[in-house]
Amino acid sequence: MTFVALFVSATKLAGILATVTVAANAFSFSRYRKKNLKPFLSPIDESSDTLALFNVNPSDEGEKEFFFGLATAPAHVEDRLDDAWLQFAENDPCDKSDIQQEPQTVDAILGSATGDGGSQPASLSVKEEAGKAIKRKKQLKIAMEAKIRGYVKYVEEDEPTPTEDYHHNVAAWHNVPHPEERLRFWSDPDTELKLAKNTGVGVFRMGIDWTRIMPEEPIGGLKGTVNYAAMERYKWIINRVRSYGMKVMLTLFHHSLPPWAGEYGGWKLEKTVDYFMDFTRIVVDSVADLVDYWVTFNEPHVFCMLTYCAGAWPGGNPDMLEVATSALPTGVFNQTMHWMAIAHSKAYDYIHKQSACSKSNVGVAHHVSFMRPYGLFDVAAVSLANSLTLFPYLDSISDKMDFIGLNYYGQEVISGAGLKLVETDEYSESGRGVYPDGLYRMLLQFHERYKHLNVPFIITENGVSDETDLIRRPYFLEHLLAIYAAMIKGVPILGYLFWTISDNWEWADGYGPKFGLVAVDRSNNLARIPRPSYNLFTKVATSGKVTRQDRERAWNELQGAAKERKTRPFYRAVNKQGFMYAGGLDEPIHRPFVERDWKFGHYEMEGLQDPFSRLSRFFLTPLLSLKKMRKAKAKNRKDEKEQLVLQPLEVSL
């Protein structure tokens, strides 16, 4: 009898705890939904022939100009660059012990931090084609004096592809010809610059690679360790940008830490701030009068998470303790973010000091993504990820920004500790959910938080990996409508930069995902083939107009492919539970286009999809429907009574 009583008491206690847990999560989701998922009425007049009109050619000096631009980065496009990324890709251990390990799914918090194309730990092991040779140029060792003067020598080798399963640091890199050449922007910048100029954009975003300027750690001072010839070359390239009639947006740190800094710990140590300032002073002193917009750091929290918390990018190598404690207040994430905030503030002050005679605009490019929970119990994971990535860095440098740059690619659906692939959503090739409404929501949130600073926003990156080019055209049109809608609501936005001109090396995803308005034939001397999106982007950038006709044409082509069940490349593997694996693929799988209306203002947010929520809806929906029917009947009866009018009684005598 005692056992039965104990069992009953335990059951009651478990029931109470379960009820409290469900109620607490339901309350959290209710608050989250009210703040982040509430339907909104689009301010875009969709009946008009011109849906959006950006002022790209102001007639009066007092009018605010809106600019279009194109963005790229040294690690993506520069040849003859022996940076950490090249060493990371070439240092391919092919450790057979790793082959036995099960591939890991994407971590929810780290995955939420990645920009599109920035995959997590490593690519899945794949079986290469036996006997196929890949051409690759290998850099020969030369004297430091020659390297500083800009000389470099290569030897071309035939590298056979492996015949067994291998573990690559960078996916889709070893199986393409001459991956180390990237896009030859260093030796031949004009190819990319002409393509950019011909779109009519007003701003070209590029970067200066820290490793190229400072190939060795300046332990005893800068003498003998600075490549001034490279700095002169960068100055020449910047002048070339201006000669094509484009303004320059220059990035100082774009996910590329010098290998020598990675060896001692990089941004975990204060001395990296001093070295970064040495680099900043060299660049600013050389080109301050040629640069219109400065981006000190590109997506700092993305770099810190993937480098120092996950060890997925070069330069981190975290130990188990650092990984386990990375998200704590005293963990490696906050530690590195602190020093990068200090570095930004110092760079901001120095740029303004040296540019006193000209108007310099200094800011950062901050990555944001729209995250939503898959199930009732996933709100906590979403809240934690947002608390780490959305506002803390900008809050710490809020008094040192002339503009706020936002990089937005799409949405993630968080489920437990991973990222869920929702079959009814459209995705980029690298696993980013397409969701233009998210950019509008993010702009309103950030404006509400930082409007007291009275600084404008710039969309410093927005794009989609899509080799078919069917998604890309409606993608940037719908995101431009989201920007225009935010401007109507009072958000000050200076411009929009699309990522990117030509297909290039996309971080740990290699050459797999195709982000370019222009395709690149790597087997044919990097020949460029403009896609249809290149022509549409040119039309929009030169006119400043998003028309209803262009929108309908782009959307109908995409939905036509979806109705025909056509497929497109996808560089993420997905397990049976629908979780995306960490890392990219050397060769893509294929998934069909999705028949879903994700146009701006049209996306209908689904309810929670976990089994508990679905079961609850199954039982509650009939009851709610019955309740609505009773309310409707009661309202009809009330209306009928109100419509009754008493007529006066007429009596005839």
Coordinates of C-alpha atoms in Angstrom, one line a residue, residues 22 46 83 110 128 175 177 199 301 310 333 394 399 401 443 455 466 496 499 531 553 565 578 600 642:
V22 CA 4.3 23.4 -20.7
E46 CA 1.0 46.3 -55.0
D83 CA 46.5 33.8 -46.2
L110 CA 26.6 28.7 -34.0
E128 CA 36.0 11.3 -54.8
N175 CA 37.7 19.1 -56.6
P177 CA 40.7 23.4 -61.0
T199 CA 25.5 47.5 -63.5
H301 CA 30.4 37.6 -33.7
A310 CA 33.6 25.9 -32.8
F333 CA 33.3 34.4 -27.0
L394 CA 26.6 47.1 -31.4
D399 CA 29.1 55.8 -29.6
M401 CA 29.4 54.5 -35.4
L443 CA 15.2 46.8 -39.6
V455 CA 22.7 57.2 -37.5
D466 CA 21.5 29.9 -56.5
Y496 CA 22.0 48.4 -50.5
W499 CA 26.6 39.9 -52.5
R531 CA 23.3 35.5 -65.6
R553 CA 7.9 37.9 -64.4
R565 CA 8.9 19.8 -59.9
G578 CA 15.1 16.9 -41.0
F600 CA 7.4 40.4 -49.2
E642 CA -31.1 45.4 -33.7

